[in-house]
């Protein structure tokens, strides 16, 4: 993984993401290597010698200084174009340093795929208004290896959600991406509903996933491809999935279609 140090002018950015007014990204890029990542569009505005998306990460080295003494109104989302707890964070500890310096009165919402977030429980519990989400799905074996090669196993993410709840922190599950034949909604909900405060559900961002993802899906998971590539079949799949979701007695914050 190539780590590129950068100095940001600002660290808080306005966002149109639902449920948030601001966003903060300690990094640009991510080492989880998720094939469907919609944030890969960011590579268009980076030098070509950076290499392929997923092979490099920009680290905002002055992030901890930029948050110090600053406060924003409304919810702050961490993060939109990176995972704040991606593999490099284990040693770089940039996200931790930013959280240490951040005003604890800020309303903070964190989303990650990693149980590494449990390392920072001591800091997270100092925030007066905080919610923490883990992206979960049911990818295993071949699907996990091809689609989320460097992300922690789903079992670790689910265990992290349970631990957050045990620590009296507000926890939510971001079930994504929902792909026919690969995402078992009943299983995911059943495994998490006893300790998750609410859910977000997101269907596959087909356009954002890009050509590389499409080619792999077509080759390795032809039945899934046949559904998502057919408008009528995909609409039927979405409708059936919503029926499954609504069949559970759970709090749903939102269902995202693309």
mmCIF file of C-alpha atoms in Angstrom:
data_model
loop_
_atom_site.group_PDB
_atom_site.id
_atom_site.type_symbol
_atom_site.label_atom_id
_atom_site.label_comp_id
_atom_site.label_asym_id
_atom_site.label_seq_id
_atom_site.Cartn_x
_atom_site.Cartn_y
_atom_site.Cartn_z
ATOM 1 C CA UNK A 1 0.000 0.000 0.000
ATOM 2 C CA UNK A 2 1.409 3.375 -1.048
ATOM 3 C CA UNK A 3 0.833 6.081 1.567
ATOM 4 C CA UNK A 4 0.878 9.661 0.306
ATOM 5 C CA UNK A 5 1.094 12.443 2.869
ATOM 6 C CA UNK A 6 -0.944 15.542 2.094
ATOM 7 C CA UNK A 7 -1.806 18.752 3.927
ATOM 8 C CA UNK A 8 -5.473 19.691 3.740
ATOM 9 C CA UNK A 9 -6.774 23.265 3.776
ATOM 10 C CA UNK A 10 -9.976 22.228 5.524
ATOM 11 C CA UNK A 11 -11.117 19.002 7.162
ATOM 12 C CA UNK A 12 -14.869 19.625 7.553
ATOM 13 C CA UNK A 13 -16.753 19.566 4.237
ATOM 14 C CA UNK A 14 -20.418 20.244 3.543
ATOM 15 C CA UNK A 15 -22.339 17.218 2.336
ATOM 16 C CA UNK A 16 -25.690 16.339 0.791
ATOM 17 C CA UNK A 17 -25.623 12.862 2.322
ATOM 18 C CA UNK A 18 -28.914 12.065 4.009
ATOM 19 C CA UNK A 19 -28.786 12.537 7.756
ATOM 20 C CA UNK A 20 -25.607 14.619 7.807
ATOM 21 C CA UNK A 21 -24.632 18.245 7.273
ATOM 22 C CA UNK A 22 -20.865 17.794 7.279
ATOM 23 C CA UNK A 23 -18.384 15.085 6.371
ATOM 24 C CA UNK A 24 -14.819 14.409 7.478
ATOM 25 C CA UNK A 25 -12.334 12.160 5.663
ATOM 26 C CA UNK A 26 -9.028 11.478 7.454
ATOM 27 C CA UNK A 27 -7.888 9.680 4.317
ATOM 28 C CA UNK A 28 -8.649 9.635 0.615
ATOM 29 C CA UNK A 29 -8.683 6.087 -0.680
ATOM 30 C CA UNK A 30 -9.057 2.781 1.077
ATOM 31 C CA UNK A 31 -7.090 -0.412 1.511
ATOM 32 C CA UNK A 32 -10.062 -2.712 1.967
ATOM 33 C CA UNK A 33 -10.056 -3.221 -1.791
ATOM 34 C CA UNK A 34 -13.835 -3.584 -2.174
ATOM 35 C CA UNK A 35 -14.454 -4.203 -5.856
ATOM 36 C CA UNK A 36 -17.821 -2.418 -5.819
ATOM 37 C CA UNK A 37 -16.506 0.750 -4.104
ATOM 38 C CA UNK A 38 -18.351 3.788 -5.496
ATOM 39 C CA UNK A 39 -15.685 6.203 -4.231
ATOM 40 C CA UNK A 40 -13.209 5.064 -6.886
ATOM 41 C CA UNK A 41 -14.310 8.064 -8.958
ATOM 42 C CA UNK A 42 -11.907 10.077 -6.813
ATOM 43 C CA UNK A 43 -9.018 8.549 -8.758
ATOM 44 C CA UNK A 44 -9.990 10.735 -11.732
ATOM 45 C CA UNK A 45 -8.685 13.781 -9.859
ATOM 46 C CA UNK A 46 -5.409 12.222 -8.769
ATOM 47 C CA UNK A 47 -2.097 11.852 -10.673
ATOM 48 C CA UNK A 48 -1.985 8.782 -12.905
ATOM 49 C CA UNK A 49 1.221 7.618 -11.247
ATOM 50 C CA UNK A 50 -0.761 6.986 -8.056
ATOM 51 C CA UNK A 51 -1.805 3.703 -9.601
ATOM 52 C CA UNK A 52 -5.073 1.789 -9.337
ATOM 53 C CA UNK A 53 -7.724 2.715 -6.793
ATOM 54 C CA UNK A 54 -7.116 0.568 -3.747
ATOM 55 C CA UNK A 55 -3.336 0.572 -4.132
ATOM 56 C CA UNK A 56 -2.783 3.983 -2.553
ATOM 57 C CA UNK A 57 -4.096 6.103 0.299
ATOM 58 C CA UNK A 58 -3.719 9.824 0.890
ATOM 59 C CA UNK A 59 -3.165 10.655 4.543
ATOM 60 C CA UNK A 60 -4.172 14.141 5.712
ATOM 61 C CA UNK A 61 -1.295 14.600 8.109
ATOM 62 C CA UNK A 62 -2.576 17.903 9.492
ATOM 63 C CA UNK A 63 -6.059 16.550 10.202
ATOM 64 C CA UNK A 64 -5.610 16.489 13.991
ATOM 65 C CA UNK A 65 -4.612 20.169 13.968
ATOM 66 C CA UNK A 66 -7.476 21.184 11.662
ATOM 67 C CA UNK A 67 -10.182 19.852 13.996
ATOM 68 C CA UNK A 68 -8.728 21.369 17.136
ATOM 69 C CA UNK A 69 -10.913 24.122 18.531
ATOM 70 C CA UNK A 70 -13.458 23.780 15.713
ATOM 71 C CA UNK A 71 -17.123 22.923 15.970
ATOM 72 C CA UNK A 72 -19.777 22.372 13.302
ATOM 73 C CA UNK A 73 -23.539 22.374 13.710
ATOM 74 C CA UNK A 74 -25.592 19.390 12.640
ATOM 75 C CA UNK A 75 -24.371 15.826 12.232
ATOM 76 C CA UNK A 76 -20.825 15.135 11.064
ATOM 77 C CA UNK A 77 -20.312 11.955 9.053
ATOM 78 C CA UNK A 78 -17.023 10.024 9.092
ATOM 79 C CA UNK A 79 -16.390 9.126 6.257
ATOM 80 C CA UNK A 80 -17.538 9.328 2.618
ATOM 81 C CA UNK A 81 -14.454 8.614 0.467
ATOM 82 C CA UNK A 82 -12.498 6.365 2.785
ATOM 83 C CA UNK A 83 -12.948 3.970 5.651
ATOM 84 C CA UNK A 84 -11.605 5.723 8.761
ATOM 85 C CA UNK A 85 -10.583 2.331 10.170
ATOM 86 C CA UNK A 86 -9.032 0.809 7.073
ATOM 87 C CA UNK A 87 -5.870 -1.343 7.522
ATOM 88 C CA UNK A 88 -3.326 1.521 7.508
ATOM 89 C CA UNK A 89 -5.085 3.152 10.467
ATOM 90 C CA UNK A 90 -3.837 0.404 12.758
ATOM 91 C CA UNK A 91 -0.301 1.830 12.640
ATOM 92 C CA UNK A 92 -0.851 5.415 11.439
ATOM 93 C CA UNK A 93 -3.526 6.160 14.068
ATOM 94 C CA UNK A 94 -4.617 9.265 12.163
ATOM 95 C CA UNK A 95 -8.330 8.744 12.804
ATOM 96 C CA UNK A 96 -7.633 8.254 16.501
ATOM 97 C CA UNK A 97 -5.607 11.465 16.704
ATOM 98 C CA UNK A 98 -8.379 13.384 14.950
ATOM 99 C CA UNK A 99 -10.980 12.014 17.360
ATOM 100 C CA UNK A 100 -8.775 12.878 20.328
ATOM 101 C CA UNK A 101 -8.614 16.522 19.241
ATOM 102 C CA UNK A 102 -12.214 16.830 18.071
ATOM 103 C CA UNK A 103 -14.749 18.789 20.120
ATOM 104 C CA UNK A 104 -16.735 16.149 22.009
ATOM 105 C CA UNK A 105 -19.917 18.206 21.638
ATOM 106 C CA UNK A 106 -19.967 17.545 17.904
ATOM 107 C CA UNK A 107 -22.724 15.185 16.764
ATOM 108 C CA UNK A 108 -20.670 12.409 15.194
ATOM 109 C CA UNK A 109 -21.721 9.501 13.012
ATOM 110 C CA UNK A 110 -19.022 6.963 12.066
ATOM 111 C CA UNK A 111 -19.340 4.205 9.479
ATOM 112 C CA UNK A 112 -16.703 1.498 8.984
ATOM 113 C CA UNK A 113 -16.229 -2.089 7.874
ATOM 114 C CA UNK A 114 -13.647 -2.766 10.561
ATOM 115 C CA UNK A 115 -13.700 -4.010 14.126
ATOM 116 C CA UNK A 116 -10.554 -1.896 14.613
ATOM 117 C CA UNK A 117 -12.929 0.804 15.801
ATOM 118 C CA UNK A 118 -13.128 -1.033 19.131
ATOM 119 C CA UNK A 119 -9.561 0.086 19.816
ATOM 120 C CA UNK A 120 -10.858 3.628 20.275
ATOM 121 C CA UNK A 121 -13.719 2.941 22.665
ATOM 122 C CA UNK A 122 -12.061 5.115 25.294
ATOM 123 C CA UNK A 123 -12.328 8.160 23.031
ATOM 124 C CA UNK A 124 -15.670 7.354 21.424
ATOM 125 C CA UNK A 125 -17.372 7.199 24.814
ATOM 126 C CA UNK A 126 -16.357 10.806 25.499
ATOM 127 C CA UNK A 127 -18.625 12.150 22.732
ATOM 128 C CA UNK A 128 -21.997 13.396 23.952
ATOM 129 C CA UNK A 129 -23.809 12.552 20.700
ATOM 130 C CA UNK A 130 -22.363 9.668 18.726
ATOM 131 C CA UNK A 131 -23.626 6.819 16.588
ATOM 132 C CA UNK A 132 -21.440 4.104 15.103
ATOM 133 C CA UNK A 133 -22.282 1.894 12.164
ATOM 134 C CA UNK A 134 -20.723 -1.218 10.723
ATOM 135 C CA UNK A 135 -21.257 -2.163 7.095
ATOM 136 C CA UNK A 136 -22.422 -5.768 7.107
ATOM 137 C CA UNK A 137 -23.505 -8.262 4.479
ATOM 138 C CA UNK A 138 -23.307 -12.019 4.126
ATOM 139 C CA UNK A 139 -20.378 -12.326 1.718
ATOM 140 C CA UNK A 140 -18.399 -15.470 2.437
ATOM 141 C CA UNK A 141 -15.817 -17.637 0.684
ATOM 142 C CA UNK A 142 -15.569 -16.744 -3.016
ATOM 143 C CA UNK A 143 -17.756 -13.629 -2.781
ATOM 144 C CA UNK A 144 -15.794 -12.257 0.178
ATOM 145 C CA UNK A 145 -12.430 -12.970 -1.486
ATOM 146 C CA UNK A 146 -13.382 -11.311 -4.764
ATOM 147 C CA UNK A 147 -15.550 -8.426 -3.573
ATOM 148 C CA UNK A 148 -14.039 -7.426 -0.196
ATOM 149 C CA UNK A 149 -10.556 -8.985 -0.163
ATOM 150 C CA UNK A 150 -8.975 -6.929 2.639
ATOM 151 C CA UNK A 151 -12.002 -6.111 4.775
ATOM 152 C CA UNK A 152 -12.567 -7.959 8.068
ATOM 153 C CA UNK A 153 -14.900 -10.955 8.006
ATOM 154 C CA UNK A 154 -18.560 -10.191 8.553
ATOM 155 C CA UNK A 155 -18.515 -12.136 11.794
ATOM 156 C CA UNK A 156 -15.999 -9.679 13.255
ATOM 157 C CA UNK A 157 -18.118 -6.723 12.177
ATOM 158 C CA UNK A 158 -21.243 -8.187 13.748
ATOM 159 C CA UNK A 159 -19.316 -8.931 16.950
ATOM 160 C CA UNK A 160 -18.120 -5.306 16.954
ATOM 161 C CA UNK A 161 -21.726 -4.087 16.757
ATOM 162 C CA UNK A 162 -22.625 -6.245 19.727
ATOM 163 C CA UNK A 163 -19.658 -4.919 21.696
ATOM 164 C CA UNK A 164 -20.617 -1.321 20.932
ATOM 165 C CA UNK A 165 -24.083 -1.990 22.280
ATOM 166 C CA UNK A 166 -22.600 -3.591 25.410
ATOM 167 C CA UNK A 167 -20.609 -0.391 25.898
ATOM 168 C CA UNK A 168 -23.878 1.605 25.771
ATOM 169 C CA UNK A 169 -23.025 3.245 22.449
ATOM 170 C CA UNK A 170 -25.679 3.869 19.798
ATOM 171 C CA UNK A 171 -25.008 1.323 17.054
ATOM 172 C CA UNK A 172 -26.472 0.777 13.602
ATOM 173 C CA UNK A 173 -26.046 -1.743 10.809
ATOM 174 C CA UNK A 174 -25.480 -0.521 7.268
ATOM 175 C CA UNK A 175 -26.499 -3.521 5.171
ATOM 176 C CA UNK A 176 -24.689 -3.054 1.879
ATOM 177 C CA UNK A 177 -24.382 -3.824 -0.926
ATOM 178 C CA UNK A 178 -27.534 -5.854 -1.422
ATOM 179 C CA UNK A 179 -26.821 -8.139 -4.378
ATOM 180 C CA UNK A 180 -29.156 -10.935 -5.539
ATOM 181 C CA UNK A 181 -27.887 -14.350 -4.608
ATOM 182 C CA UNK A 182 -25.041 -12.954 -2.512
ATOM 183 C CA UNK A 183 -26.674 -10.926 0.262
ATOM 184 C CA UNK A 184 -28.843 -12.938 2.641
ATOM 185 C CA UNK A 185 -31.018 -10.277 4.257
ATOM 186 C CA UNK A 186 -32.820 -12.670 6.587
ATOM 187 C CA UNK A 187 -29.530 -13.964 7.961
ATOM 188 C CA UNK A 188 -27.976 -10.520 8.435
ATOM 189 C CA UNK A 189 -30.993 -9.123 10.245
ATOM 190 C CA UNK A 190 -31.466 -12.218 12.398
ATOM 191 C CA UNK A 191 -27.847 -12.074 13.542
ATOM 192 C CA UNK A 192 -27.956 -8.377 14.465
ATOM 193 C CA UNK A 193 -31.477 -7.346 15.476
ATOM 194 C CA UNK A 194 -30.962 -8.004 19.181
ATOM 195 C CA UNK A 195 -28.261 -5.362 19.560
ATOM 196 C CA UNK A 196 -28.657 -2.898 16.683
ATOM 197 C CA UNK A 197 -30.524 0.350 17.286
ATOM 198 C CA UNK A 198 -31.479 0.860 13.651
ATOM 199 C CA UNK A 199 -30.677 -0.130 10.076
ATOM 200 C CA UNK A 200 -29.749 1.374 6.761
ATOM 201 C CA UNK A 201 -30.178 -0.798 3.673
ATOM 202 C CA UNK A 202 -28.413 -0.061 0.389
ATOM 203 C CA UNK A 203 -28.881 -1.850 -2.894
ATOM 204 C CA UNK A 204 -25.912 -2.195 -5.216
ATOM 205 C CA UNK A 205 -24.678 1.089 -6.701
ATOM 206 C CA UNK A 206 -24.490 -0.460 -10.159
ATOM 207 C CA UNK A 207 -23.084 2.570 -11.976
ATOM 208 C CA UNK A 208 -20.682 3.543 -9.211
ATOM 209 C CA UNK A 209 -19.266 0.024 -8.949
ATOM 210 C CA UNK A 210 -17.692 0.372 -12.396
ATOM 211 C CA UNK A 211 -16.727 -1.840 -15.298
ATOM 212 C CA UNK A 212 -14.273 -4.013 -13.368
ATOM 213 C CA UNK A 213 -16.965 -5.041 -10.919
ATOM 214 C CA UNK A 214 -19.444 -5.699 -13.716
ATOM 215 C CA UNK A 215 -17.013 -8.005 -15.501
ATOM 216 C CA UNK A 216 -16.278 -10.019 -12.347
ATOM 217 C CA UNK A 217 -19.964 -10.289 -11.465
ATOM 218 C CA UNK A 218 -20.790 -11.483 -14.976
ATOM 219 C CA UNK A 219 -17.990 -14.058 -14.997
ATOM 220 C CA UNK A 220 -18.052 -15.369 -11.428
ATOM 221 C CA UNK A 221 -21.686 -14.812 -10.400
ATOM 222 C CA UNK A 222 -23.712 -15.074 -13.642
ATOM 223 C CA UNK A 223 -27.049 -15.592 -11.874
ATOM 224 C CA UNK A 224 -26.586 -12.380 -9.902
ATOM 225 C CA UNK A 225 -25.499 -10.519 -13.026
ATOM 226 C CA UNK A 226 -28.533 -11.759 -14.938
ATOM 227 C CA UNK A 227 -30.816 -10.101 -12.391
ATOM 228 C CA UNK A 228 -29.039 -6.771 -11.828
ATOM 229 C CA UNK A 229 -28.522 -6.275 -15.566
ATOM 230 C CA UNK A 230 -32.219 -6.775 -16.353
ATOM 231 C CA UNK A 231 -34.384 -3.831 -15.316
ATOM 232 C CA UNK A 232 -37.538 -5.869 -14.817
ATOM 233 C CA UNK A 233 -35.860 -8.646 -12.851
ATOM 234 C CA UNK A 234 -33.934 -6.160 -10.722
ATOM 235 C CA UNK A 235 -37.058 -4.177 -9.841
ATOM 236 C CA UNK A 236 -38.711 -7.436 -8.805
ATOM 237 C CA UNK A 237 -35.677 -8.314 -6.665
ATOM 238 C CA UNK A 238 -35.771 -4.912 -4.953
ATOM 239 C CA UNK A 239 -39.483 -5.266 -4.245
ATOM 240 C CA UNK A 240 -39.043 -8.763 -2.798
ATOM 241 C CA UNK A 241 -36.094 -7.590 -0.690
ATOM 242 C CA UNK A 242 -38.142 -4.744 0.754
ATOM 243 C CA UNK A 243 -40.853 -7.227 1.707
ATOM 244 C CA UNK A 244 -38.254 -9.268 3.581
ATOM 245 C CA UNK A 245 -36.958 -6.169 5.379
ATOM 246 C CA UNK A 246 -40.439 -5.001 6.340
ATOM 247 C CA UNK A 247 -41.217 -8.448 7.677
ATOM 248 C CA UNK A 248 -38.918 -7.838 10.641
ATOM 249 C CA UNK A 249 -39.755 -5.761 13.691
ATOM 250 C CA UNK A 250 -36.773 -3.420 13.332
ATOM 251 C CA UNK A 251 -36.184 0.315 13.111
ATOM 252 C CA UNK A 252 -35.275 1.350 9.567
ATOM 253 C CA UNK A 253 -33.593 4.709 8.990
ATOM 254 C CA UNK A 254 -33.509 4.380 5.218
ATOM 255 C CA UNK A 255 -33.459 2.150 2.141
ATOM 256 C CA UNK A 256 -31.180 3.389 -0.629
ATOM 257 C CA UNK A 257 -31.691 2.492 -4.281
ATOM 258 C CA UNK A 258 -29.411 3.620 -7.079
#
